[in-house]
């Protein structure tokens, strides 16, 4: 089976375009990013769709660990 080309998305935080590979997570743009439980809770509370890898990394680096 051939992996999909993903879904073209626009980051709701910064507006950049990226491809979401949710059906092939090992090669998704966010695959190498580890998020704390506090960051995951913040994302659930503030966004309803995927963010780009840059924004995910930035949020992880700057949100309090609460």
Tab-separated table of N, CA and C in Angstrom:
chain	number	residue	atom	x	y	z
A	1	UNK	N	0.834	-1.177	0.000
A	1	UNK	CA	0.000	0.000	0.000
A	1	UNK	C	0.879	1.240	0.000
A	2	UNK	N	0.573	2.194	-0.843
A	2	UNK	CA	1.328	3.434	-0.966
A	2	UNK	C	0.844	4.448	0.066
A	3	UNK	N	1.775	5.095	0.783
A	3	UNK	CA	1.349	6.116	1.732
A	3	UNK	C	0.663	7.266	1.013
A	4	UNK	N	-0.279	7.888	1.685
A	4	UNK	CA	-0.990	9.006	1.068
A	4	UNK	C	-0.095	10.238	1.004
A	5	UNK	N	-0.533	11.205	0.246
A	5	UNK	CA	0.189	12.466	0.146
A	5	UNK	C	-0.220	13.400	1.265
A	6	UNK	N	-1.083	12.933	2.143
A	6	UNK	CA	-1.521	13.752	3.262
A	6	UNK	C	-2.591	14.739	2.869
A	7	UNK	N	-2.926	15.574	3.820
A	7	UNK	CA	-3.961	16.585	3.631
A	7	UNK	C	-3.312	17.948	3.738
A	8	UNK	N	-3.538	18.795	2.731
A	8	UNK	CA	-3.020	20.155	2.786
A	8	UNK	C	-3.786	20.924	3.857
A	9	UNK	N	-3.042	21.540	4.764
A	9	UNK	CA	-3.667	22.307	5.846
A	9	UNK	C	-2.961	23.640	6.004
A	10	UNK	N	-3.652	24.533	6.690
A	10	UNK	CA	-3.075	25.820	7.044
A	10	UNK	C	-3.081	25.906	8.566
A	11	UNK	N	-1.950	26.216	9.135
A	11	UNK	CA	-1.820	26.285	10.590
A	11	UNK	C	-2.731	27.390	11.128
A	12	UNK	N	-3.612	27.059	12.076
A	12	UNK	CA	-4.510	28.074	12.624
A	12	UNK	C	-3.802	29.091	13.512
A	13	UNK	N	-2.574	28.809	13.883
A	13	UNK	CA	-1.829	29.734	14.750
A	13	UNK	C	-1.011	30.743	13.949
A	14	UNK	N	-0.285	30.269	12.926
A	14	UNK	CA	0.614	31.168	12.189
A	14	UNK	C	0.226	31.361	10.726
A	15	UNK	N	-0.654	30.500	10.219
A	15	UNK	CA	-1.101	30.635	8.834
A	15	UNK	C	-0.247	29.925	7.798
A	16	UNK	N	0.836	29.269	8.213
A	16	UNK	CA	1.681	28.584	7.229
A	16	UNK	C	0.988	27.327	6.710
A	17	UNK	N	1.358	26.926	5.504
A	17	UNK	CA	0.808	25.717	4.889
A	17	UNK	C	1.690	24.522	5.222
A	18	UNK	N	1.059	23.367	5.409
A	18	UNK	CA	1.800	22.130	5.649
A	18	UNK	C	0.925	20.956	5.242
A	19	UNK	N	1.516	19.773	5.207
A	19	UNK	CA	0.768	18.560	4.872
A	19	UNK	C	0.625	17.708	6.129
A	20	UNK	N	-0.598	17.408	6.483
A	20	UNK	CA	-0.890	16.545	7.617
A	20	UNK	C	-0.913	15.108	7.113
A	21	UNK	N	-0.115	14.274	7.725
A	21	UNK	CA	-0.026	12.862	7.330
A	21	UNK	C	-0.626	11.996	8.436
A	22	UNK	N	-1.798	12.362	8.905
A	22	UNK	CA	-2.410	11.672	10.038
A	22	UNK	C	-2.586	10.170	9.807
A	23	UNK	N	-2.708	9.764	8.550
A	23	UNK	CA	-2.863	8.333	8.279
A	23	UNK	C	-1.515	7.613	8.139
A	24	UNK	N	-0.422	8.366	8.156
A	24	UNK	CA	0.929	7.808	8.126
A	24	UNK	C	1.761	8.579	9.155
A	25	UNK	N	1.455	8.422	10.434
A	25	UNK	CA	2.068	9.264	11.457
A	25	UNK	C	3.587	9.198	11.538
A	26	UNK	N	4.193	8.112	11.113
A	26	UNK	CA	5.653	8.006	11.194
A	26	UNK	C	6.360	9.021	10.313
A	27	UNK	N	5.706	9.489	9.260
A	27	UNK	CA	6.334	10.478	8.377
A	27	UNK	C	5.636	11.837	8.434
A	28	UNK	N	4.740	12.014	9.390
A	28	UNK	CA	4.052	13.293	9.533
A	28	UNK	C	5.042	14.362	10.004
A	29	UNK	N	4.777	15.604	9.649
A	29	UNK	CA	5.668	16.710	10.005
A	29	UNK	C	5.806	16.882	11.514
A	30	UNK	N	4.882	16.368	12.281
A	30	UNK	CA	4.953	16.517	13.735
A	30	UNK	C	5.456	15.253	14.443
A	31	UNK	N	5.873	14.246	13.701
A	31	UNK	CA	6.232	12.945	14.274
A	31	UNK	C	7.345	13.019	15.317
A	32	UNK	N	8.298	13.885	15.155
A	32	UNK	CA	9.422	13.940	16.082
A	32	UNK	C	9.236	14.891	17.248
A	33	UNK	N	8.044	15.443	17.397
A	33	UNK	CA	7.805	16.427	18.450
A	33	UNK	C	7.100	15.756	19.626
A	34	UNK	N	7.694	15.874	20.804
A	34	UNK	CA	7.084	15.349	22.014
A	34	UNK	C	6.476	16.514	22.780
A	35	UNK	N	5.195	16.378	23.102
A	35	UNK	CA	4.487	17.444	23.808
A	35	UNK	C	4.162	17.022	25.229
A	36	UNK	N	4.325	17.954	26.158
A	36	UNK	CA	3.976	17.696	27.549
A	36	UNK	C	2.460	17.627	27.685
A	37	UNK	N	1.998	17.088	28.791
A	37	UNK	CA	0.552	17.032	29.022
A	37	UNK	C	-0.032	18.436	29.114
A	38	UNK	N	0.726	19.389	29.636
A	38	UNK	CA	0.245	20.779	29.715
A	38	UNK	C	0.064	21.373	28.318
A	39	UNK	N	0.999	21.098	27.418
A	39	UNK	CA	0.888	21.599	26.048
A	39	UNK	C	-0.280	20.936	25.334
A	40	UNK	N	-0.445	19.639	25.509
A	40	UNK	CA	-1.576	18.939	24.880
A	40	UNK	C	-2.904	19.503	25.384
A	41	UNK	N	-2.998	19.786	26.671
A	41	UNK	CA	-4.224	20.369	27.235
A	41	UNK	C	-4.473	21.750	26.643
A	42	UNK	N	-3.418	22.557	26.515
A	42	UNK	CA	-3.548	23.892	25.919
A	42	UNK	C	-4.050	23.783	24.478
A	43	UNK	N	-3.495	22.857	23.717
A	43	UNK	CA	-3.908	22.680	22.320
A	43	UNK	C	-5.374	22.276	22.231
A	44	UNK	N	-5.808	21.340	23.071
A	44	UNK	CA	-7.220	20.918	23.062
A	44	UNK	C	-8.153	22.078	23.392
A	45	UNK	N	-7.698	22.940	24.297
A	45	UNK	CA	-8.520	24.064	24.748
A	45	UNK	C	-8.599	25.198	23.716
A	46	UNK	N	-7.541	25.378	22.923
A	46	UNK	CA	-7.461	26.545	22.049
A	46	UNK	C	-7.579	26.268	20.549
A	47	UNK	N	-7.428	25.026	20.122
A	47	UNK	CA	-7.428	24.719	18.688
A	47	UNK	C	-8.267	23.473	18.405
A	48	UNK	N	-8.847	23.444	17.215
A	48	UNK	CA	-9.645	22.286	16.813
A	48	UNK	C	-8.995	21.515	15.669
A	49	UNK	N	-7.829	21.967	15.199
A	49	UNK	CA	-7.160	21.295	14.097
A	49	UNK	C	-5.655	21.277	14.343
A	50	UNK	N	-4.938	20.614	13.478
A	50	UNK	CA	-3.485	20.479	13.586
A	50	UNK	C	-2.783	21.827	13.477
A	51	UNK	N	-1.665	21.942	14.167
A	51	UNK	CA	-0.765	23.081	14.025
A	51	UNK	C	0.482	22.597	13.292
A	52	UNK	N	1.204	23.523	12.679
A	52	UNK	CA	2.445	23.161	11.992
A	52	UNK	C	3.502	22.773	13.035
A	53	UNK	N	4.517	22.084	12.593
A	53	UNK	CA	5.574	21.612	13.487
A	53	UNK	C	6.279	22.774	14.185
A	54	UNK	N	6.471	23.874	13.489
A	54	UNK	CA	7.138	25.032	14.090
A	54	UNK	C	6.328	25.547	15.285
A	55	UNK	N	5.016	25.708	15.105
A	55	UNK	CA	4.180	26.208	16.196
A	55	UNK	C	4.107	25.216	17.348
A	56	UNK	N	4.026	23.927	17.046
A	56	UNK	CA	4.016	22.925	18.112
A	56	UNK	C	5.301	23.003	18.937
A	57	UNK	N	6.425	23.101	18.269
A	57	UNK	CA	7.716	23.193	18.968
A	57	UNK	C	7.804	24.474	19.786
A	58	UNK	N	7.334	25.561	19.206
A	58	UNK	CA	7.376	26.849	19.906
A	58	UNK	C	6.502	26.827	21.154
A	59	UNK	N	5.296	26.304	21.040
A	59	UNK	CA	4.418	26.202	22.201
A	59	UNK	C	5.027	25.318	23.281
A	60	UNK	N	5.572	24.195	22.891
A	60	UNK	CA	6.200	23.283	23.853
A	60	UNK	C	7.339	23.980	24.599
A	61	UNK	N	8.093	24.795	23.892
A	61	UNK	CA	9.241	25.473	24.504
A	61	UNK	C	8.839	26.617	25.429
A	62	UNK	N	7.678	27.233	25.189
A	62	UNK	CA	7.352	28.462	25.910
A	62	UNK	C	6.167	28.385	26.865
A	63	UNK	N	5.359	27.349	26.788
A	63	UNK	CA	4.234	27.246	27.714
A	63	UNK	C	4.729	26.769	29.081
A	64	UNK	N	4.119	27.279	30.143
A	64	UNK	CA	4.475	26.780	31.470
A	64	UNK	C	4.154	25.300	31.616
A	65	UNK	N	4.911	24.602	32.395
A	65	UNK	CA	4.733	23.163	32.572
A	65	UNK	C	3.615	22.816	33.545
A	66	UNK	N	3.075	23.801	34.235
A	66	UNK	CA	1.977	23.661	35.195
A	66	UNK	C	1.583	22.358	35.517
